[in-house]
Coordinates of C-alpha atoms and ligand atoms in Angstrom, one line a residue:
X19 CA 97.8 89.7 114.6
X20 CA 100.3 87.4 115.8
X21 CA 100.4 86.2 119.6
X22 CA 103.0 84.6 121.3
X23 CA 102.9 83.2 125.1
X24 CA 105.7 81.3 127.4
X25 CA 106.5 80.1 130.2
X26 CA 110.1 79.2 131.6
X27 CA 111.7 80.1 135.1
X28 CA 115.1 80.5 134.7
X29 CA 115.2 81.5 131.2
X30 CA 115.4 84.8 130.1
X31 CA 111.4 85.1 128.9
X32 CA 111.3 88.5 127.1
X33 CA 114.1 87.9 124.7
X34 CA 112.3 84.4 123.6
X35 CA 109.2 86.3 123.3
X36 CA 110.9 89.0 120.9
X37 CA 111.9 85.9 118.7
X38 CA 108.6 84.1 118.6
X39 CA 107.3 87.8 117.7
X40 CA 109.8 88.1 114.9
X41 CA 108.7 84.7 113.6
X42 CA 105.1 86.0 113.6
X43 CA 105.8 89.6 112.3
X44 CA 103.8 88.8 108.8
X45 CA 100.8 88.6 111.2
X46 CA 101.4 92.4 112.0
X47 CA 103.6 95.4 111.5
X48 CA 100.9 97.8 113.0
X49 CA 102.9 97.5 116.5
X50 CA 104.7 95.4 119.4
X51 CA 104.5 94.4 122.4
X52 CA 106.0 92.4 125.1
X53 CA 104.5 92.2 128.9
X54 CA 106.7 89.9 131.7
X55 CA 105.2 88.6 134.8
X56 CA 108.6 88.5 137.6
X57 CA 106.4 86.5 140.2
X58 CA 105.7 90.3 142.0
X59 CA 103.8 92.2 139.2
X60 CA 103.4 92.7 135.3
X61 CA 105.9 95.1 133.2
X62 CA 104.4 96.0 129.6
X63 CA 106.5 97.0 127.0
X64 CA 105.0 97.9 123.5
X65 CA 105.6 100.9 120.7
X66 CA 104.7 101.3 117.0
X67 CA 106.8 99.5 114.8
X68 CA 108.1 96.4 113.9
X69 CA 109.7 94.3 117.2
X70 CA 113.1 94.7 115.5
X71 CA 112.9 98.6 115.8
X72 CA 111.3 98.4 119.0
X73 CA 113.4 96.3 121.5
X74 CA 116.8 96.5 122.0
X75 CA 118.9 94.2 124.2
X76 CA 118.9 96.2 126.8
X77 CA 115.1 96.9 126.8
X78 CA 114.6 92.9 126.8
X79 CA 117.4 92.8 129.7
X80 CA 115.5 95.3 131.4
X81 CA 112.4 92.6 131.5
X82 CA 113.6 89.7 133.7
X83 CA 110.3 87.2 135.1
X84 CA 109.5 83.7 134.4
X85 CA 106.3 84.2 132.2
X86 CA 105.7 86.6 129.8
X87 CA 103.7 87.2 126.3
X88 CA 104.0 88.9 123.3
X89 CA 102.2 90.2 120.3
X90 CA 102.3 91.9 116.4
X91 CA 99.3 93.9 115.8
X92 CA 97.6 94.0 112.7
X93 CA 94.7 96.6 112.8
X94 CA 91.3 95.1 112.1
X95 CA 89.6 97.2 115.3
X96 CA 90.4 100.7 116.2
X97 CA 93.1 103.5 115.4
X98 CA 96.8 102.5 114.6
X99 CA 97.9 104.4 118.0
X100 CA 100.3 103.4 120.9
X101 CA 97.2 102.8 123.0
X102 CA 95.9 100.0 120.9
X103 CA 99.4 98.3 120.4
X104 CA 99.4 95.3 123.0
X105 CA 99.7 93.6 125.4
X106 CA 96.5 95.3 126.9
X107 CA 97.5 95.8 130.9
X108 CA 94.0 95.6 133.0
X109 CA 94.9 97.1 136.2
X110 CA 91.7 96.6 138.7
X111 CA 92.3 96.5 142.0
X112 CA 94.9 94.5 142.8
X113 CA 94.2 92.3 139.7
X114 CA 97.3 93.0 137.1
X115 CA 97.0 91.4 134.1
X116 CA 98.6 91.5 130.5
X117 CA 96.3 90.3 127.2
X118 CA 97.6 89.3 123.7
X119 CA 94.6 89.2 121.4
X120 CA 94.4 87.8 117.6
X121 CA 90.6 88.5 116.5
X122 CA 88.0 90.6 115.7
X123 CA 85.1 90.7 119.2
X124 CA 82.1 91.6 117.2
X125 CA 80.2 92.7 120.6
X126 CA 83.0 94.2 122.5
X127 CA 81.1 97.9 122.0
X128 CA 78.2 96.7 123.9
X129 CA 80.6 94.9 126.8
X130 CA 82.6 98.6 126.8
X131 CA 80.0 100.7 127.5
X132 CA 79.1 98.3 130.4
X133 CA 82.1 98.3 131.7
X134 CA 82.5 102.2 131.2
X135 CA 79.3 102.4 133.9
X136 CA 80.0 100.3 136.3
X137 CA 84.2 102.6 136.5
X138 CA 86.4 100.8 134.3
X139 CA 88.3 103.5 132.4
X140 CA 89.6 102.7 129.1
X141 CA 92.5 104.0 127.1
X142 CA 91.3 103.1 123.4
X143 CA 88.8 102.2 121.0
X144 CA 89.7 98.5 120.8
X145 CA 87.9 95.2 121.3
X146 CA 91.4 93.5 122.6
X147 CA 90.9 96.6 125.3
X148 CA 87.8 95.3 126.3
X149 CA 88.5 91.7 126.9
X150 CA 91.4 92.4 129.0
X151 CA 89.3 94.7 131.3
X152 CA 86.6 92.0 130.9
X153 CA 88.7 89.7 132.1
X154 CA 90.3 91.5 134.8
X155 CA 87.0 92.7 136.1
X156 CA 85.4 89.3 136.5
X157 CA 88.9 88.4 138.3
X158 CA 88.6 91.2 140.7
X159 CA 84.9 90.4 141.8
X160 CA 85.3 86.7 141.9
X161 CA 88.9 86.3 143.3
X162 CA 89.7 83.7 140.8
X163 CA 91.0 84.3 137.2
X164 CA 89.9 81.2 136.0
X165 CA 86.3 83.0 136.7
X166 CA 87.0 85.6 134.8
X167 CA 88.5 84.1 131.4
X168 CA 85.5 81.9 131.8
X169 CA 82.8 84.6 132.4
X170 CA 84.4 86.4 129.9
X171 CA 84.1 84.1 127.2
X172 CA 80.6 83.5 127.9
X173 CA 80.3 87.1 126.8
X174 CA 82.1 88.0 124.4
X175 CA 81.3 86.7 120.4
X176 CA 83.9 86.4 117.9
X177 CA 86.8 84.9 116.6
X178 CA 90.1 85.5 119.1
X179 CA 93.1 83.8 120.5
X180 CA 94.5 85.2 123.4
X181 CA 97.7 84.5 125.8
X182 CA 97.6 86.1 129.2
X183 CA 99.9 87.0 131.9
X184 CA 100.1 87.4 135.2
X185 CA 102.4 87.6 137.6
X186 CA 102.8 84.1 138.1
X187 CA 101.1 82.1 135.5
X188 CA 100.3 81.8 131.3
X189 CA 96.7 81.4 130.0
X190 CA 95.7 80.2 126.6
X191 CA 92.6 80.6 125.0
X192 CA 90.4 80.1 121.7
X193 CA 87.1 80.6 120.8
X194 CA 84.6 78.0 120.7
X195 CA 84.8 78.0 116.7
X196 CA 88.4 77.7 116.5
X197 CA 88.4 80.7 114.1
X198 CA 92.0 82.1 115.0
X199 CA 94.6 80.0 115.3
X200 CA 96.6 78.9 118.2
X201 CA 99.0 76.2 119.6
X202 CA 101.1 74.8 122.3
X203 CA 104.8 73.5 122.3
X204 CA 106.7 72.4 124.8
X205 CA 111.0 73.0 125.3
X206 CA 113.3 70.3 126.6
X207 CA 113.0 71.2 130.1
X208 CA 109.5 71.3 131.1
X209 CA 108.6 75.1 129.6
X210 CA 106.0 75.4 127.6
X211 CA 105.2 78.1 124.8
X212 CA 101.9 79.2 123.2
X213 CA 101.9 80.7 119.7
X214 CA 99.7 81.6 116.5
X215 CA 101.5 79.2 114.2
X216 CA 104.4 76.6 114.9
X217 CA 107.0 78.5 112.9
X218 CA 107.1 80.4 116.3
X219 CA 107.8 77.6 118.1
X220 CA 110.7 76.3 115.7
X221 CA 112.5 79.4 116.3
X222 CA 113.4 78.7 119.9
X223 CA 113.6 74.9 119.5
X224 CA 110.0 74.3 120.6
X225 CA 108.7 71.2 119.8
X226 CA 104.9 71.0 119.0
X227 CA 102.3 69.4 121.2
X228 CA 99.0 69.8 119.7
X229 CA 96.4 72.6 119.4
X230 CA 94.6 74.9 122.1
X231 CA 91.0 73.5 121.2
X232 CA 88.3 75.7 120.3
X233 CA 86.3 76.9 123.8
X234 CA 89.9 75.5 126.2
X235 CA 91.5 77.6 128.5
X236 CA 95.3 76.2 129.4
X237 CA 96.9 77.3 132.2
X238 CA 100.3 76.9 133.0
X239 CA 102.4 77.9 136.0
X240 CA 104.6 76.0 139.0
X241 CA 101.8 73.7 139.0
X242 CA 102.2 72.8 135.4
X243 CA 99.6 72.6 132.6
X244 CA 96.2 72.8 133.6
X245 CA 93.3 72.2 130.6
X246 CA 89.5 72.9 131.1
X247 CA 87.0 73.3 128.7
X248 CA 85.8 77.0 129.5
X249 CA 82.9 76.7 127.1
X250 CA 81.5 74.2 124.9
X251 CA 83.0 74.1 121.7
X252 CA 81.0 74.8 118.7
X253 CA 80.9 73.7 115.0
X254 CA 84.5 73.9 114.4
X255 CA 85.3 76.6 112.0
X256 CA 89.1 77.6 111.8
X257 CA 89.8 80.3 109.0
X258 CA 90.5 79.2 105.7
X259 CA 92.5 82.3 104.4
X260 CA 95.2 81.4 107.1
X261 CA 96.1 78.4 105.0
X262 CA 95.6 80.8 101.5
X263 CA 97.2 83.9 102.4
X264 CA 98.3 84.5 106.1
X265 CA 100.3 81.9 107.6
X266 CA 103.4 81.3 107.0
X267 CA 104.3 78.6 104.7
X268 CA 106.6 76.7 106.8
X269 CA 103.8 76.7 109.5
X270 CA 102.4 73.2 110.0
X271 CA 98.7 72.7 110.3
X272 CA 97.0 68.9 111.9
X273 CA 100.4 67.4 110.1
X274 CA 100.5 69.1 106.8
X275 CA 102.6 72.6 105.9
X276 CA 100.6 75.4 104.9
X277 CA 103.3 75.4 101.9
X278 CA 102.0 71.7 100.7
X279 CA 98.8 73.2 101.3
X280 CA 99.1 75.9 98.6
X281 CA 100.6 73.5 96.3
X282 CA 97.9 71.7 96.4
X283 CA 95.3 74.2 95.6
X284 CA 97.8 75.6 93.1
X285 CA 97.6 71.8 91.5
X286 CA 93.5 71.9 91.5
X287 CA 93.7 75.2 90.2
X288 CA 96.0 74.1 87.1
X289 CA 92.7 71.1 86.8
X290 CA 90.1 73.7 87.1
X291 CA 91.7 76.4 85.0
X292 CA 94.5 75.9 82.7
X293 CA 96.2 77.8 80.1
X294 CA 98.4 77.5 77.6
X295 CA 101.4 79.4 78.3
X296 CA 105.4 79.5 78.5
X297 CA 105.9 80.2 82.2
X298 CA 104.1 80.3 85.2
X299 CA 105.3 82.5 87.9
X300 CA 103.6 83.3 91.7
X301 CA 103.1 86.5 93.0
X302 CA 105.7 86.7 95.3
X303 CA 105.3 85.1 98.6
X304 CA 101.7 83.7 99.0
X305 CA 101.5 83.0 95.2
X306 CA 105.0 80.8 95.4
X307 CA 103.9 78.2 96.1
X308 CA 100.6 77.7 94.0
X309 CA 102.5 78.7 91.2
X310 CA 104.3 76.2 91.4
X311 CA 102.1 73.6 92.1
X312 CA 100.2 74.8 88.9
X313 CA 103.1 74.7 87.2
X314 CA 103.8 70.9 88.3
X315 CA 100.3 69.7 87.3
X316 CA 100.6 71.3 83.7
X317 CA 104.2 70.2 82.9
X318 CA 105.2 73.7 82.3
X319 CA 108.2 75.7 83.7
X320 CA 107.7 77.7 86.9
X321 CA 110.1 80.9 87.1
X322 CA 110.8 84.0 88.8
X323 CA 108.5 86.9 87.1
X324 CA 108.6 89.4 89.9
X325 CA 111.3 90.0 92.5
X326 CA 110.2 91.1 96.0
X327 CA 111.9 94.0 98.0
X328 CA 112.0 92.3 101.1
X329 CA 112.4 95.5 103.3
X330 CA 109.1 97.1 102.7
X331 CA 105.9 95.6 104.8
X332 CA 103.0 94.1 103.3
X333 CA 101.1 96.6 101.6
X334 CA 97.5 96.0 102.9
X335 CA 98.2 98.3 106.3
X336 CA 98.8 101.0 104.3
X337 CA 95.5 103.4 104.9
X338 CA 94.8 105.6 101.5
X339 CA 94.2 103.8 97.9
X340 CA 97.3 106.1 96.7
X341 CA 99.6 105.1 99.3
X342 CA 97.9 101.2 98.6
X343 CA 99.1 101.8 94.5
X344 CA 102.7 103.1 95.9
X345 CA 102.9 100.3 98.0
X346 CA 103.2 97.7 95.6
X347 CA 105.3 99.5 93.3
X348 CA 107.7 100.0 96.0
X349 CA 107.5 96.3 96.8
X350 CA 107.6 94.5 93.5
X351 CA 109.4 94.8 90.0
X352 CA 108.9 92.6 87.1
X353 CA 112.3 90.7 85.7
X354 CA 112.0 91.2 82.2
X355 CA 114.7 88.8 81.0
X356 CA 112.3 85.7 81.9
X357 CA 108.7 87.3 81.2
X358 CA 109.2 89.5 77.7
X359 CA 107.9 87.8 74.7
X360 CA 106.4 85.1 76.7
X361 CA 102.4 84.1 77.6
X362 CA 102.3 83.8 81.3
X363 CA 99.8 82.3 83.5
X364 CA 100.4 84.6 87.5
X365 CA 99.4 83.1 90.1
X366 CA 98.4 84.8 93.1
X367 CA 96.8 84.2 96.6
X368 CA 93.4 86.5 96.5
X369 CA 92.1 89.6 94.5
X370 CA 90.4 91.9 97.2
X371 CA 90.5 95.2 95.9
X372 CA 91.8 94.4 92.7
X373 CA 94.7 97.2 93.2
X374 CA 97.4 95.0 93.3
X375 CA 96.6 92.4 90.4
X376 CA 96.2 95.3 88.1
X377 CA 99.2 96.7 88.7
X378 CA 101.6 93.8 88.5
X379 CA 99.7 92.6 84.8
X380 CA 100.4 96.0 83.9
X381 CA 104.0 95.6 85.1
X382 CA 104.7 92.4 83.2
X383 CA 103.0 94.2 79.9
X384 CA 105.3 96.7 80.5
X385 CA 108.2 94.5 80.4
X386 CA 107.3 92.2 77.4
X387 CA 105.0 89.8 78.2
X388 CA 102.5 89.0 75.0
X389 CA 100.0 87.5 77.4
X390 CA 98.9 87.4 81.2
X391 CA 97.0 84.9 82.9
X392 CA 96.1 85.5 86.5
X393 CA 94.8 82.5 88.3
X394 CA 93.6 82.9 91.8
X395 CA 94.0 80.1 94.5
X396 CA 91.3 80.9 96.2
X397 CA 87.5 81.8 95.5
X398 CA 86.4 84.8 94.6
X399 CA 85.9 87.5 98.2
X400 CA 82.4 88.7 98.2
X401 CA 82.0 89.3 101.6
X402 CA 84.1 91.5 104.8
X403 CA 85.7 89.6 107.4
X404 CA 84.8 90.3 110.8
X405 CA 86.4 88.2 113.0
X406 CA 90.1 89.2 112.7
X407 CA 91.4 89.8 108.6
X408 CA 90.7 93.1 107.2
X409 CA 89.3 92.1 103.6
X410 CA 87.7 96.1 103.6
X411 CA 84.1 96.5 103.6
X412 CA 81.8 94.6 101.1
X413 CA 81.5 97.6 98.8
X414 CA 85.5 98.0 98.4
X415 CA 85.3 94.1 97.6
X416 CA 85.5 93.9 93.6
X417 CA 84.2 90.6 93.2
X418 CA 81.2 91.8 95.3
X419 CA 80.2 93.9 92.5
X420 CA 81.7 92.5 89.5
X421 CA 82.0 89.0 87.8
X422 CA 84.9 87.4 87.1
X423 CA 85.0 88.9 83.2
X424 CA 84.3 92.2 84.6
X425 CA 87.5 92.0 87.2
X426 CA 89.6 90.2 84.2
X427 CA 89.0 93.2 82.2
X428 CA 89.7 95.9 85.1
X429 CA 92.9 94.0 86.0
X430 CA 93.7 94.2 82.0
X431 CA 94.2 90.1 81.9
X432 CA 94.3 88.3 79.0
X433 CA 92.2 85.7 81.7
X434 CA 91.3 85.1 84.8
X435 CA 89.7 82.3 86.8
X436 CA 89.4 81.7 90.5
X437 CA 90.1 78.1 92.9
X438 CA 86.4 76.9 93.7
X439 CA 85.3 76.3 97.2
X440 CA 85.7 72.6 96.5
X441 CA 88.8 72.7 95.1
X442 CA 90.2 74.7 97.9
X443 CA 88.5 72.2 100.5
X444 CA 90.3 69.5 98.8
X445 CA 93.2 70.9 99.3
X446 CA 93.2 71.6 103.5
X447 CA 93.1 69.4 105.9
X448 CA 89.6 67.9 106.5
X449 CA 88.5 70.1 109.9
X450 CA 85.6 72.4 109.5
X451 CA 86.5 75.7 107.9
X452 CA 85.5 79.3 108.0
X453 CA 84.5 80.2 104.3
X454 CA 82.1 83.2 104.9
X455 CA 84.5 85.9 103.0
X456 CA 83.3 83.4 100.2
X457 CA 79.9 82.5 100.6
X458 CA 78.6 85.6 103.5
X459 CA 77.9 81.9 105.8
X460 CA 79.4 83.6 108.8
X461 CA 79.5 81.1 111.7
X462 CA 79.5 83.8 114.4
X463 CA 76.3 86.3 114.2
X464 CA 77.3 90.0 113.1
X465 CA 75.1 91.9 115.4
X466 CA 73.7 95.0 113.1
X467 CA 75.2 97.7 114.8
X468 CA 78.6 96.4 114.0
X469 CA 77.9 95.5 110.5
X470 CA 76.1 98.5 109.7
X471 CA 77.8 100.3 106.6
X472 CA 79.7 97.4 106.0
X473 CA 77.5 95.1 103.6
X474 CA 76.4 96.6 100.7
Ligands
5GP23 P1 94.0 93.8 96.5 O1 95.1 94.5 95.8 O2 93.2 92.9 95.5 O3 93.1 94.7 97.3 O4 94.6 92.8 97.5 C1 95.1 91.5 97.2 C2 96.5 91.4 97.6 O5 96.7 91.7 99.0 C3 97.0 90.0 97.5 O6 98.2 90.0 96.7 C4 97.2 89.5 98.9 O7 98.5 88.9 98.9 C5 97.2 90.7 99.7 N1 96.2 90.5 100.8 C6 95.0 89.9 100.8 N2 94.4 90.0 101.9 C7 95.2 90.6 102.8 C8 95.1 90.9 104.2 O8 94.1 90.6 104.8 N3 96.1 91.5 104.7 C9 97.2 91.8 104.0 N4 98.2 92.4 104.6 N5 97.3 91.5 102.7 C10 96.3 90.9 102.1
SF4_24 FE1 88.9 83.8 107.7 FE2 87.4 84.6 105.7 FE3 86.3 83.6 107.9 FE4 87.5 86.0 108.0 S1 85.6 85.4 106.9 S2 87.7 84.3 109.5 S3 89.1 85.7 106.5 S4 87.6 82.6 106.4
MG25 MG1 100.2 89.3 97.7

């Protein structure tokens, strides 16, 4: 998911949210949502779609206030219904607040049915449901919101960034690993914005000001910006397969652009696993820009192999395998004039399923190529995510099953090799990274109930 947070009297706050959402649409095209705090109350708007097809002009003209937050949804936790789009609006007694959540909670079932006892109703299944009524129910009883953020995030376990709204005021906060990502900018005249990644904050002329730090809460309202340290932080561990797959590439990351980032592991992959070929192409976008980085480090020319229909959505959200194997024929195409006759090396982000590589070495074969190379710039995913990317349960997970000869030969390559750990480390910024979708080292506990099924 994708969440976005600002706050500027005297500028017109749901319209700046809508852009900031529209930079962050990759993170989600499950639903939208907007939610404006006007100094009096809270006003959510959200629907299904992508923001384009949800807000019109005069639906963000509608939403006049001084604070507001926004957020993309991509499905890890619940059903894809209008319910679970956010903002979440908590409502208890005369606490009104709106929550924008990017995450996985691994105990929020445990924290619902609490809730559900002691009267809090609920309108879905999600876990971003249940910190929002978390939150607003520790506001209600202690009078104080910074209370019930903090309370809150005593309880709940998991990897989340959130922006919250109230009438009056924005809230920032990450977990105490750091796991999702989140970060503060500032405009020229004192407002101040919140977003997933800093390509939000270039959109409306936000300049960057550092990170929210794993465990802070920032507040910001007529009193300015207000930083505490909600909970202590833990071992820093920020997820690596935003900098592989996720993020946009003109995002910036501790100084360095996620795109210079996949170059780089594109170059250690070219030093782990190289090939002798014609052309080297990237699976179009993640695989861009290792492709050409591999390309680079060999010598050898870096083309366009497969053109991208830029109108359809990424393919992951859709549900069934058959609409999955649609999906990306409906989404890439192989240019035969630069791949027929040629050896290629393709480069590509990850192999989850497998569905996608095998299609596109099937396409290129199809359109001439003698030879097809797939390198991988990132390890090989063994293990499900839970804490915010939906990498599909451990037994959909081919390299859980099957070694890399085995997956070469279902994706019908004439090779196949994946980045290392190290090499990808190398590569990143030196913070401390999630990596258990690689090695099953998961930094937050999985309690069993919410793993169960999931593991093989
Ligand atoms: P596979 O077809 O092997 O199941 O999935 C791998 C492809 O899906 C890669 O091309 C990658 O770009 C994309 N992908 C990998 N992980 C995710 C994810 O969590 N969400 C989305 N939307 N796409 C993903
Ligand atoms: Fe990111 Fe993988 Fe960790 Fe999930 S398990 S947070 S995808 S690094
Ligand atoms: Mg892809």
């Amino acid at each position: 998911c994708g969440v976005f947070g600002i706050w500027a009297p005297g500028r017109d706050v749901a319209r700046l949210t809508y852009f900031g959402l529209r930079a962050l649409q990759h993170r989600g095209q499950d639903s939208a949502g907007i939610a404006v705090g006007d100094g009096q109350t809270v006003l959510v708007r959200k629907d299904l779609g992508l923001c384009g097809q949800i807000f019109s002009d005069a639906d963000l003209a509608a939403m006049p206030g001084k604070v507001a937050v926004g957020h993309v949804r991509y499905g890890t936790s619940g059903a894809r219904s209008w319910e679970a789009a956010q903002p979440h609006l908590s409502t208890i007694g005369d606490v009104i607040i709106a929550l924008a959540h990017n995450g996985t909670l691994v105990n929020s079932d445990k924290l619902r049915l609490e809730l559900i006892r002691l009267g809090v109703p609920f309108l879905s299944d999600t876990d971003s449901e249940v910190a929002a009524k978390l939150i607003g129910y520790f506001t209600e009883q202690t009078s104080h919101i910074r209370e019930g953020i903090r309370n809150a995030m005593e309880m709940i376990e998991g990897g989340y960034a959130m922006a919250l709204v109230r009438e009056n005021a924005l809230y920032a906060f990450r977990d105490p690993h750091g796991i999702r990502p989140l970060v503060l900018g500032k405009l020229d005249d004192d407002s101040w914005v919140v977003a997933s990644e800093t390509c939000a904050l270039d959109i409306i002329g936000a300049k960057f000001q550092r990170q929210v730090r794993p465990g802070e809460v920032i507040r910001i309202s007529d009193d300015g910006v207000v930083s505490e340290q909600a909970v202590e932080p833990r071992a820093c561990a920020t997820c690596i397969f935003e900098h592989v797959y996720f993020a946009r590439p003109d995002s910036v990351v501790n100084g360095r652009s996620v795109y210079s980032m996949r170059y780089e592991m594109g170059r250690q992959l070219a030093r782990e696993a190289p090939a002798d070929v014609d052309l080297v192409i990237g699976v179009p976008d993640s695989g861009l820009p290792p492709a050409e980085g591999f390309a680079h480090e060999l010598g050898l020319p870096f083309g366009e192999g497969l053109i991208k229909n830029r109108y359809v959505a990424r393919t992951f959200i859709a549900p069934t395998q058959e609409m999955r194997e649609m999906g990306v024929r409906m989404k890439l195409n192989a240019l035969p004039d630069n791949v027929e006759g040629k050896r290629i090396v393709m480069v590509d982000d990850s192999i989850v399923r497998g569905t996608t590589s095998k299609q596109i070495v099937r396409m290129l074969k199809e359109a001439g190529a003698k030879e097809v190379h797939v390198r991988i710039n990132c390890p090989e995913v063994k293990w499900p995510c839970f804490y915010g990317i939906d990498t599909a349960v451990q037994s959909q997970l081919i390299s859980a099953r099957k070694d890399p000869e085995e997956v070469c030969d279902f994706i019908g390559a004439d090779s196949l090799a994946f980045l290392s750990l190290e090499g990808l480390l190398r590569s990143v910024p030196t913070d401390g990274y999630c990596d258990a979708c690689y090695t099953g080292r998961y930094p937050v506990e999985i309690p069993p109930a919410f793993s169960a099924g999931k593991f093989l």
